Coordinates of C-alpha atoms and ligand atoms in Angstrom, one line a residue:
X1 CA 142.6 230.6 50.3
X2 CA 139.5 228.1 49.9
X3 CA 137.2 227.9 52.6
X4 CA 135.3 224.8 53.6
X5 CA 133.1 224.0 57.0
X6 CA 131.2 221.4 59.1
X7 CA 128.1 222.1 59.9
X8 CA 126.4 220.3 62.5
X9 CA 125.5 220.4 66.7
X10 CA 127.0 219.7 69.2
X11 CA 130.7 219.7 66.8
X12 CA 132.8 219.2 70.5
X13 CA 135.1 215.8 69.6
X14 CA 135.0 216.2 65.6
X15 CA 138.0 215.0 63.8
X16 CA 137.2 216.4 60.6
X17 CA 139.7 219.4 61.0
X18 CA 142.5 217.0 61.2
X19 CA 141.8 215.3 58.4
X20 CA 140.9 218.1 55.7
X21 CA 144.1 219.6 57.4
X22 CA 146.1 216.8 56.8
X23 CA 144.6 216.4 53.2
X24 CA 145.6 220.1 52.7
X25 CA 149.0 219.5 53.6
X26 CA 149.3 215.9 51.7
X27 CA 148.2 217.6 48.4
X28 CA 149.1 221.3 48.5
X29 CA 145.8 222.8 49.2
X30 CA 145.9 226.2 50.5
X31 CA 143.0 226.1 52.6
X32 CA 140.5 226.3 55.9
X33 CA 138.4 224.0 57.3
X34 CA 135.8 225.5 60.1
X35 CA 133.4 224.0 62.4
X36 CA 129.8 225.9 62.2
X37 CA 128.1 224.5 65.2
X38 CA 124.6 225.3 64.0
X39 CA 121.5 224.7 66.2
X40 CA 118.3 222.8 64.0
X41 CA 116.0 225.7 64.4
X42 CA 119.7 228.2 63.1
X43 CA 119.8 226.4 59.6
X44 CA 117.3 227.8 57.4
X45 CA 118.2 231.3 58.4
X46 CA 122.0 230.6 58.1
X47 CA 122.5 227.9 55.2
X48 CA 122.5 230.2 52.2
X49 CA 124.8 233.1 53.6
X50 CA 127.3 230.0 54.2
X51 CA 126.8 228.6 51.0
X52 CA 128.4 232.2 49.4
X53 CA 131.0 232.5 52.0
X54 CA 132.2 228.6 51.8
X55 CA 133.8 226.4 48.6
X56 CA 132.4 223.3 50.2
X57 CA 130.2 222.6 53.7
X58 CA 130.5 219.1 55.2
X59 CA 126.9 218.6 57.2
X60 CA 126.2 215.9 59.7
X61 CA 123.8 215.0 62.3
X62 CA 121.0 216.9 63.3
X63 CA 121.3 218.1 59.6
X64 CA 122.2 215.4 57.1
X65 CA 118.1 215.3 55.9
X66 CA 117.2 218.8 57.3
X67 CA 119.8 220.6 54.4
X68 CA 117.6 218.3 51.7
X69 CA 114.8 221.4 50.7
X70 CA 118.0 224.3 50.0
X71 CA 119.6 221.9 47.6
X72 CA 119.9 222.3 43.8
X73 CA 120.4 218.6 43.1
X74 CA 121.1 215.5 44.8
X75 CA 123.9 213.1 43.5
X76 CA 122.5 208.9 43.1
X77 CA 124.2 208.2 46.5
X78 CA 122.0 211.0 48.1
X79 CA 119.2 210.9 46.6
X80 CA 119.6 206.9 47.1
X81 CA 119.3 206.9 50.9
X82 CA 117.8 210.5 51.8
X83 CA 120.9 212.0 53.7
X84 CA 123.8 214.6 52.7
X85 CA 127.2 214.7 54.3
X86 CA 128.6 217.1 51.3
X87 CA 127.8 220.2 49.6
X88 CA 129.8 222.0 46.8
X89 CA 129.5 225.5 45.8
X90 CA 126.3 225.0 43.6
X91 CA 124.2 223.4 46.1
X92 CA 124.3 220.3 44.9
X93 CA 124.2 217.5 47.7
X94 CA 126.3 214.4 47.7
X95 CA 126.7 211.1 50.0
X96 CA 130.3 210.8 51.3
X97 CA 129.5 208.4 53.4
X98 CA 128.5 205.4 50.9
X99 CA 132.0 206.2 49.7
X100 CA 133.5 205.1 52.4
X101 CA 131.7 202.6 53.4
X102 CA 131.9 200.8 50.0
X103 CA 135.7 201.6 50.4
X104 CA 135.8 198.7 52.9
X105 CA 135.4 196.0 50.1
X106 CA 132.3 194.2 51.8
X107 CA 131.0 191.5 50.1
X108 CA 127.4 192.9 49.6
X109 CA 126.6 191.1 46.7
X110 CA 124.9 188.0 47.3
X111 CA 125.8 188.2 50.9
X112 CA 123.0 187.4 53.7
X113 CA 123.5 191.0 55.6
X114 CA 122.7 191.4 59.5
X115 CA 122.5 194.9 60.3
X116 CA 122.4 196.3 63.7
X117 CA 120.6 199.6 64.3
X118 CA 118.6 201.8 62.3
X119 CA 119.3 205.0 62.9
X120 CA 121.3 207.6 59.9
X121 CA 124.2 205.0 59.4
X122 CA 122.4 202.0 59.9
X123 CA 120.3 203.5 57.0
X124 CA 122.9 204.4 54.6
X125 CA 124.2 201.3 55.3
X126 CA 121.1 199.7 54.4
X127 CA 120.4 201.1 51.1
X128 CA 123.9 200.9 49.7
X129 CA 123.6 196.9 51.1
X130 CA 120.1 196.0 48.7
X131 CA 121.9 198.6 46.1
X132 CA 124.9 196.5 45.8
X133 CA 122.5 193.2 45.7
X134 CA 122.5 191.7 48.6
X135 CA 121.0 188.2 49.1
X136 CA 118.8 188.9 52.4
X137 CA 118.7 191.7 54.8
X138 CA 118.0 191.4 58.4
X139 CA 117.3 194.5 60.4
X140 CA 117.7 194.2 64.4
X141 CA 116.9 197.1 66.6
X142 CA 115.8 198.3 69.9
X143 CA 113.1 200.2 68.9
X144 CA 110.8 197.9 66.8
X145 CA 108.8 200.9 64.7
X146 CA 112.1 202.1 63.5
X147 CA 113.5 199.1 62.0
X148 CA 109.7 198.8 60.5
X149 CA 109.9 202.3 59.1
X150 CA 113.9 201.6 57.6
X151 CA 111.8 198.1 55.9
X152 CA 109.2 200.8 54.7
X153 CA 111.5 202.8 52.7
X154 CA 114.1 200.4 52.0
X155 CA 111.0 198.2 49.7
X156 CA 109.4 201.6 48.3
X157 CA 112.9 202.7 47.2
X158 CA 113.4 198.9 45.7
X159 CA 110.5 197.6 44.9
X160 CA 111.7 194.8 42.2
X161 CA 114.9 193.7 44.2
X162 CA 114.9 190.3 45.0
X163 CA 116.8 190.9 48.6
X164 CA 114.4 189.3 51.3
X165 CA 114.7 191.9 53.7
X166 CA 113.0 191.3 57.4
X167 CA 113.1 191.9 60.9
X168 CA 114.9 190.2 63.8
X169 CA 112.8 191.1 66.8
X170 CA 113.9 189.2 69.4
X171 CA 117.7 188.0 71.1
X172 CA 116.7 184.4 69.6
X173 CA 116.0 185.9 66.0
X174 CA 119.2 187.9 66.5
X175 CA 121.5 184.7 67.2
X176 CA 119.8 182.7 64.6
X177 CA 120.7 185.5 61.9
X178 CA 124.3 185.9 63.2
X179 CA 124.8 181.9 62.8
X180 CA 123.7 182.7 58.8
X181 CA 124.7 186.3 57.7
X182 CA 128.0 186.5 56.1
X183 CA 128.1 190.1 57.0
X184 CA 127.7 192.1 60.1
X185 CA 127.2 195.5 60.0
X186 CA 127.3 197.8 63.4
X187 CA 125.0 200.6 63.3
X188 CA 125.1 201.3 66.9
X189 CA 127.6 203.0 68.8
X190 CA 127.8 200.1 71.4
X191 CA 131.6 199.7 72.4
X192 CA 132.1 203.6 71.5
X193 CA 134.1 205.4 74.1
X194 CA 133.7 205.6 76.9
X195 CA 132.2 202.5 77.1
X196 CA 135.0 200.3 74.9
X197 CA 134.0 196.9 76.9
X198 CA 130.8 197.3 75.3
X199 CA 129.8 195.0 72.2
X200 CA 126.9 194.7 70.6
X201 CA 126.7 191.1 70.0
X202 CA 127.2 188.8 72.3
X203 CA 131.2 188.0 71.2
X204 CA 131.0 184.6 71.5
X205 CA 128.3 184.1 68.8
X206 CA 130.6 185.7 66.1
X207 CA 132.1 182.7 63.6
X208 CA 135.1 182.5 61.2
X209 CA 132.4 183.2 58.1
X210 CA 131.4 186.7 59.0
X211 CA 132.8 190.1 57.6
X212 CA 131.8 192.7 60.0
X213 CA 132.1 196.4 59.4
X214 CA 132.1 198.5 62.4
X215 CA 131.5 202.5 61.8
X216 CA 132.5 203.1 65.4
X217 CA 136.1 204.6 65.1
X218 CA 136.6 205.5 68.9
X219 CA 138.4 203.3 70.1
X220 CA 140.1 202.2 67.2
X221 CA 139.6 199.1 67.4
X222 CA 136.4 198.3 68.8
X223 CA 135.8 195.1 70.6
X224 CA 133.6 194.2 67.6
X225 CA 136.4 193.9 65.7
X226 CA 139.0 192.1 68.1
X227 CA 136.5 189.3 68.8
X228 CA 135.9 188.9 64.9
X229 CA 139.3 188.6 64.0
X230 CA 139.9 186.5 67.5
X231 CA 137.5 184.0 66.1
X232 CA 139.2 184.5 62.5
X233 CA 136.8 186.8 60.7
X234 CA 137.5 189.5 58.8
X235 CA 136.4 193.1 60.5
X236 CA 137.0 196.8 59.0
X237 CA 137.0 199.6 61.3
X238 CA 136.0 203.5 60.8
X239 CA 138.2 205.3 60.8
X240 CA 139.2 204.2 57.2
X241 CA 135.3 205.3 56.5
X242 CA 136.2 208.8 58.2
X243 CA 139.0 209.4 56.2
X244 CA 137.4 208.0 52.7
X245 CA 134.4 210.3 53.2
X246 CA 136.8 213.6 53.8
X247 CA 139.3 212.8 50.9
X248 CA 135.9 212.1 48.8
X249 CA 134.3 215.1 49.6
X250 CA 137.5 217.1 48.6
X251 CA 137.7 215.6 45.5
X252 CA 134.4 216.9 45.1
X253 CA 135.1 220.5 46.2
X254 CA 139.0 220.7 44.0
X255 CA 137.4 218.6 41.0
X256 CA 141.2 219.7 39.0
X257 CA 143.0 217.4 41.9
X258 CA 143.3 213.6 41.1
X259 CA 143.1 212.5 45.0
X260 CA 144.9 209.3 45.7
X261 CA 142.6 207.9 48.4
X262 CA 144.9 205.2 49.7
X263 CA 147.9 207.2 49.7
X264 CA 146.2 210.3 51.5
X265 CA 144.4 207.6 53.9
X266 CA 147.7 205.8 54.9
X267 CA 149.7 209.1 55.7
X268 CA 146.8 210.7 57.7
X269 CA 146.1 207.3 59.9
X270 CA 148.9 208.0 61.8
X271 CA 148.2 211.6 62.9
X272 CA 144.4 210.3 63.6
X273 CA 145.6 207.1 65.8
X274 CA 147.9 209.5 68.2
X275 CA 145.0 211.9 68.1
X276 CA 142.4 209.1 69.0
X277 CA 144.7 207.9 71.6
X278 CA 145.0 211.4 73.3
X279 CA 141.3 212.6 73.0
X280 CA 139.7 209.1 73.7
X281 CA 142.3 207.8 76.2
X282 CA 141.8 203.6 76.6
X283 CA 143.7 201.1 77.9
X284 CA 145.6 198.2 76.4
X285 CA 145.6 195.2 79.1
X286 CA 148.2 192.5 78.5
X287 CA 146.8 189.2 80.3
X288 CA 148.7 185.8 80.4
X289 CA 150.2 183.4 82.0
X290 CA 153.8 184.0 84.0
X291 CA 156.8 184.1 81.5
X292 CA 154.6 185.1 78.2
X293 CA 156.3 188.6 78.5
X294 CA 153.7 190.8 79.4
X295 CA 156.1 193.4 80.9
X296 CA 158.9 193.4 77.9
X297 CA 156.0 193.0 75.4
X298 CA 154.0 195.9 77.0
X299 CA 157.0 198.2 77.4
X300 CA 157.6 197.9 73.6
X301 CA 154.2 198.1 72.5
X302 CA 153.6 200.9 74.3
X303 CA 156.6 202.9 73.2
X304 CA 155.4 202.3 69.4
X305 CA 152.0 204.0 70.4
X306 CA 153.6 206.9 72.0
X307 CA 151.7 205.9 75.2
X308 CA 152.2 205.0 78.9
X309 CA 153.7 201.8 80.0
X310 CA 152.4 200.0 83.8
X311 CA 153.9 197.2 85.0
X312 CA 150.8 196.1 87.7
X313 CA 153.1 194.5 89.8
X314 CA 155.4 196.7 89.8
X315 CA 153.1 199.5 91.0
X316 CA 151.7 196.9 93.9
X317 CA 155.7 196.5 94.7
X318 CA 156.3 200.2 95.0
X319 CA 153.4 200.9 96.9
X320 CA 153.6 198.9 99.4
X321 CA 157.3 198.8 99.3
X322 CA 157.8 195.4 99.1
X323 CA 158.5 192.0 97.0
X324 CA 155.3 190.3 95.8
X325 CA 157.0 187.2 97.6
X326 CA 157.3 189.0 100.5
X327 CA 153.3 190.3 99.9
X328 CA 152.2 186.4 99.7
X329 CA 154.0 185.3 102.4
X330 CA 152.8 188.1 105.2
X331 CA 149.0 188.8 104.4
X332 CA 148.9 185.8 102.2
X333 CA 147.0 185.5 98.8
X334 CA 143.7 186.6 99.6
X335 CA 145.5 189.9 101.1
X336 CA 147.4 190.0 98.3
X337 CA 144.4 190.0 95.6
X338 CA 142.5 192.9 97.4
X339 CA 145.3 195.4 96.8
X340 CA 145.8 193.8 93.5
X341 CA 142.0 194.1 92.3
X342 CA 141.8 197.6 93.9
X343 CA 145.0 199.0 92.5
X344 CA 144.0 197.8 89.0
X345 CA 140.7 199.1 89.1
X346 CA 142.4 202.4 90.0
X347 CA 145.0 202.5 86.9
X348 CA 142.1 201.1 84.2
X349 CA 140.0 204.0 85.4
X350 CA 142.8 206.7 85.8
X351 CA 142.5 209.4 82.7
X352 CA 145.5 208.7 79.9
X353 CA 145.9 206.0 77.2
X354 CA 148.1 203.2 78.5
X355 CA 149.3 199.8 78.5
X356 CA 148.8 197.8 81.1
X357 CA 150.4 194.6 81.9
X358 CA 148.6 192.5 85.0
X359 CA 149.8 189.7 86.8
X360 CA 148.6 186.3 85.7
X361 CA 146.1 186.3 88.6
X362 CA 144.2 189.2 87.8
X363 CA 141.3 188.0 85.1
X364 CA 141.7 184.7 86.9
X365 CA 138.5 185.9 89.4
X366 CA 135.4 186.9 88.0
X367 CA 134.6 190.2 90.0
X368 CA 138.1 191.6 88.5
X369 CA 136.9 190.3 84.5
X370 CA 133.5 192.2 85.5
X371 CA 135.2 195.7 86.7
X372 CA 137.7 195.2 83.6
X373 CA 134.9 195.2 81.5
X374 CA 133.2 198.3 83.1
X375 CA 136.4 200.2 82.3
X376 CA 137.6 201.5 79.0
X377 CA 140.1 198.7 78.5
X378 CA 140.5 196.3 75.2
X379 CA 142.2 193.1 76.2
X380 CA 144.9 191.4 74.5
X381 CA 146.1 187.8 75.8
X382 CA 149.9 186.8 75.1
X383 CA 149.8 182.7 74.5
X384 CA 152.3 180.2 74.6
X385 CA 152.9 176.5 75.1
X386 CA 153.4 175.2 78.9
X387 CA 157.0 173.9 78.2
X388 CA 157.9 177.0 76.4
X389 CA 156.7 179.3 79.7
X390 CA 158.3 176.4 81.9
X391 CA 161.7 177.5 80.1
X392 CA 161.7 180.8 80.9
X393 CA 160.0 180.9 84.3
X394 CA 162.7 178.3 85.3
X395 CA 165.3 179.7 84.7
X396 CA 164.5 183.2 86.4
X397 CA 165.6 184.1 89.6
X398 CA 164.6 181.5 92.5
X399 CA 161.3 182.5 94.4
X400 CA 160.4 185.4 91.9
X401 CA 157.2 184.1 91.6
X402 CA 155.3 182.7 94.5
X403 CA 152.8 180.6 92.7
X404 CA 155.4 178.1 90.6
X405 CA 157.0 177.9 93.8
X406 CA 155.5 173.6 93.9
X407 CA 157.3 172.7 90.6
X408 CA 156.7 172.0 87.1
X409 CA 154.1 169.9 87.9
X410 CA 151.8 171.8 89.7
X411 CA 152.7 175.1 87.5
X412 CA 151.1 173.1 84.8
X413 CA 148.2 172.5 86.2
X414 CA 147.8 176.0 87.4
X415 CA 148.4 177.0 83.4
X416 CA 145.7 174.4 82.2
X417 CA 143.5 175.7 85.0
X418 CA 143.9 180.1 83.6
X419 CA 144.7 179.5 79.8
X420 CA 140.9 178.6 78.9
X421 CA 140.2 182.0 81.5
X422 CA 142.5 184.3 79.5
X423 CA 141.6 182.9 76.2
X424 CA 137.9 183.2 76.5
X425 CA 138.4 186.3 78.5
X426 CA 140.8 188.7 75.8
X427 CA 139.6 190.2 73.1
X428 CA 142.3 189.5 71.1
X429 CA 145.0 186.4 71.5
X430 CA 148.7 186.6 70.5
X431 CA 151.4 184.2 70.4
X432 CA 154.2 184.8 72.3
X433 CA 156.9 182.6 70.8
X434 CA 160.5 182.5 72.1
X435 CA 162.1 183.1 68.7
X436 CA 160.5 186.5 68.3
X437 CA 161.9 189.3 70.3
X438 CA 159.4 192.0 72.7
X439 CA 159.2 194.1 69.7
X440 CA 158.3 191.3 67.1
X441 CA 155.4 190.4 69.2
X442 CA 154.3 193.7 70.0
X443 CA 153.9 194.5 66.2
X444 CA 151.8 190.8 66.2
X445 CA 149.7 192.5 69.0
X446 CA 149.6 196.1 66.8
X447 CA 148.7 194.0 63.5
X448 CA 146.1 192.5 65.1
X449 CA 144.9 195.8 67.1
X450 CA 144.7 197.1 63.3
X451 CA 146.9 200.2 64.8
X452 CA 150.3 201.4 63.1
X453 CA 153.6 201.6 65.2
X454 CA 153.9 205.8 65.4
X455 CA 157.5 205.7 66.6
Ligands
NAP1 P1 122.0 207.3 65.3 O1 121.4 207.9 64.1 O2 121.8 208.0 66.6 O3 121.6 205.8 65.4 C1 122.0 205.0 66.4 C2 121.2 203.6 66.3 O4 121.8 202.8 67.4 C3 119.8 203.7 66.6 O5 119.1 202.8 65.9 C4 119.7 203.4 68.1 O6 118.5 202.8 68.5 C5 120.8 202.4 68.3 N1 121.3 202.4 69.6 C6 121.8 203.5 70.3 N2 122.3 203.0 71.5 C7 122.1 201.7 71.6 C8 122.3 200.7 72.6 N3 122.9 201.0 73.7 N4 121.9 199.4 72.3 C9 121.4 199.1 71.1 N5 121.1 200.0 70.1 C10 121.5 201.3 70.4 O7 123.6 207.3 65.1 P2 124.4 207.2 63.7 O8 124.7 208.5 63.2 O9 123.8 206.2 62.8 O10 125.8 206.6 64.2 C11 126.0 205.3 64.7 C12 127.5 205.0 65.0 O11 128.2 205.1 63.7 C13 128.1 206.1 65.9 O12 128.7 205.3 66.9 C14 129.1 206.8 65.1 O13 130.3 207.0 65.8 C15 129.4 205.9 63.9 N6 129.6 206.6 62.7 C16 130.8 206.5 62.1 C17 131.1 207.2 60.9 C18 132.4 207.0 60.2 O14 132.8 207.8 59.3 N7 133.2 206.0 60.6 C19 130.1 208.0 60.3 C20 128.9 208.1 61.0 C21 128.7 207.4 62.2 P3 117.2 203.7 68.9 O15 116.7 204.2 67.7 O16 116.3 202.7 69.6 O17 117.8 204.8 69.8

């Protein structure tokens, strides 16, 4: 039985178990894979004993420079940007991470890089970006010394490269650099769970021209990612990093075993998504207008994620044991949109991963887009043209839906009115076309979430 172990503190929500488990199993490795939650001040007493007991140690933070002095040699990666995710059984240290990240395809080379952050990723992220020959660098960061010490090391480490690498110091600088850079890179966990309505750019400056990679993994996807590919960019996730950097680091540890890193990463997304899903519970808000099949759409989708399906309104109905016709027409619409706004805020915030289909109202008032965004929810808009809506709203049952109760005419105007809400709103935008069935467009809403259908 080989033995291998993370090292690292605190260790509560790692993933990396899973994955050398599910690498185990892929490939026939009899082994173990231990967490070794190890205090800073623990390591230099600890390190070598582990180093006898264990085939292979994984380190990350507070330890990815700290491990540097008990090492025997440092691979190009390592050495390169300072930091050690890997150790095999001679001591030798190795950089993982770069494997993954360069796994993602990025066009570095010649490529006008914003990166955002500049903490350990940021920094790996960094080096590997100038390694590769990168065109310009642009560093943006909260705190201004560290993005001046990152510049610091960055041109003693390269000190012919032609990359012009500088500073963005200010939200100004930062939106200028967006409008040029051809690549985004995240190195901040802004829009990491359990704050998935956060972003770290403002989405609306993000262009068809970028390629963004975002490290965050939890949720998977970020918002990052939706509003790139919303505005028809091109945007990797992490979890294919996370997975890259394990299958790497075995490879390095069973040197005999020829790993095949996009087989292994495809049959272990799966097990990772459901595990995500459980252990970082979000939800998946379907927004649009009436008769773009929120309900049948979210029913499917959420059955191919193995999650919880809520019809808003049919929760409002239940509860208060009535039609929403009959809601409208006895405390009227304002009466009606308190319960409405209060019930959702209720199911966004309860624990679980779900999806969520609201009424076309719902993102339609700004205090509900707010608490939306305050809750751990990615939004996905279904789409479709007026006359293709008109269709199926008129022929549903008469009265079904209070507010295309004036006629085509003033139904339209009512859609021209909330489409420019609920397309500027979502994070992602799918179209709901009458030719595909619920379950065609949910796997248009799952291709575009970057998420594979479990069941
Ligand atoms: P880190 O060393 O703590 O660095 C975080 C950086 O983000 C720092 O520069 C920090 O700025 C900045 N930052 C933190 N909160 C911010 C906020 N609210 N607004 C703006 N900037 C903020 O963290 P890390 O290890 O580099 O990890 C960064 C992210 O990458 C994490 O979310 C992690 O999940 C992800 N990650 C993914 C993988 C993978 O395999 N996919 C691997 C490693 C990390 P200050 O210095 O001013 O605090």
């Amino acid at each position: 039985m080989k033995k291998f172990a993370l090292l690292g503190h605190p260790l509560a929500h790692s993933l990396s178990p899973l994955i050398h488990q599910a690498i185990f199993d892929a490939v026939g490795i009899k082994g173990t894979y231990d967490l070794i939650d190890l205090a800073p001040e623990e390591l230099s007493g600890r390190l070598p004993g582990l180093l006898q007991t264990y085939q292979g140690l994984n380190v990350t933070i507070p330890h990815k420079q700290a491990v540097l002095p008990f090492l025997t040699g440092l691979s190009k990666a390592a050495r390169r940007c300072g930091a050690v995710n890997t150790i095999a059984r001679d001591g030798k240290g190795y950089n993982t991470d770069t494997v993954g990240f360069l796994s993602n395809g990025l066009p570095l080379a010649g490529g006008n890089i914003l990166l955002l952050g500049a903490g350990g990723t940021a920094r790996m992220m960094a080096f590997e970006s100038v390694a590769a020959g990168a065109n310009s660098l642009t560093l943006y960061c909260r705190t201004a010394a560290k993005a001046q010490a990152l510049v610091s090391s960055l041109q003693a480490a390269f000190p012919t490269s032609g990359c012009q690498i500088e500073i963005a110091s200010t939200p100004e600088a930062l939106s200028d650099s967006l409008q040029s850079a051809t690549v985004l890179l995240n190195g901040t966990p802004v829009g990491m769970w359990p704050h998935a309505g956060g972003c770290p750019v403002d989405p609306s400056l993000l262009h068809k021209d970028l390629v963004v990679f975002d490290p965050v993994y939890n949720p998977t996807p970020t918002r990052l990612l939706l509003n790139t590919r919303k505005k028809g960019g091109i945007a990797h996730g992490g979890l294919g990093m996370l997975v890259r950097q394990a299958i790497a680091s075995q490879g390095i540890w069973n040197p005999e075993l020829q790993l095949d890193s996009d087989a292994l990463a495809a049959a272990i997304l799966p097990a990772l998504t459901r595990h995500l899903l459980s252990d970082h519970p979000i939800k998946i808000l379907l927004i649009g207008f009436m008769g773009s099949g929120k309900s049948a759409v979210g029913k499917v989708l959420a059955q191919k994620l193995g999650i919880g399906f809520v019809d808003l309104d049919e929760v409002l109905e239940q509860e208060s044991g009535t039609s929403i016709p009959t809601m409208f027409a006895t405390v009227g619409e304002s009466g009606f949109r308190a319960v409405e706004s209060h019930t959702a805020k209720r199911i966004l915030s309860r624990p679980g991963s779900e999806v969520v289909s609201a009424g076309g109202g719902l993102p339609v008032f700004g205090a509900n887009r707010t608490m939306i965004r305050n809750t751990n929810t990615l939004v996905v808009a279904l789409d479709a043209p007026f006359s293709t809506l008109w269709e199926r709203i008129s022929t549903g049952p008469a009265g079904s839906r209070p507010k295309a109760n004036g006629g085509e005419g003033s139904t339209e105007a009512l859609y021209q009115q909330r489409r420019p809400i609920y397309r500027s709103f979502c994070d992602y935008s799918v179209e709901s076309k009458t030719s595909n069935t619920p379950a065609q467009t949910a796997e248009l809403v799952l291709q575009g979430l970057g998420l594979p259908s479990l069941s």
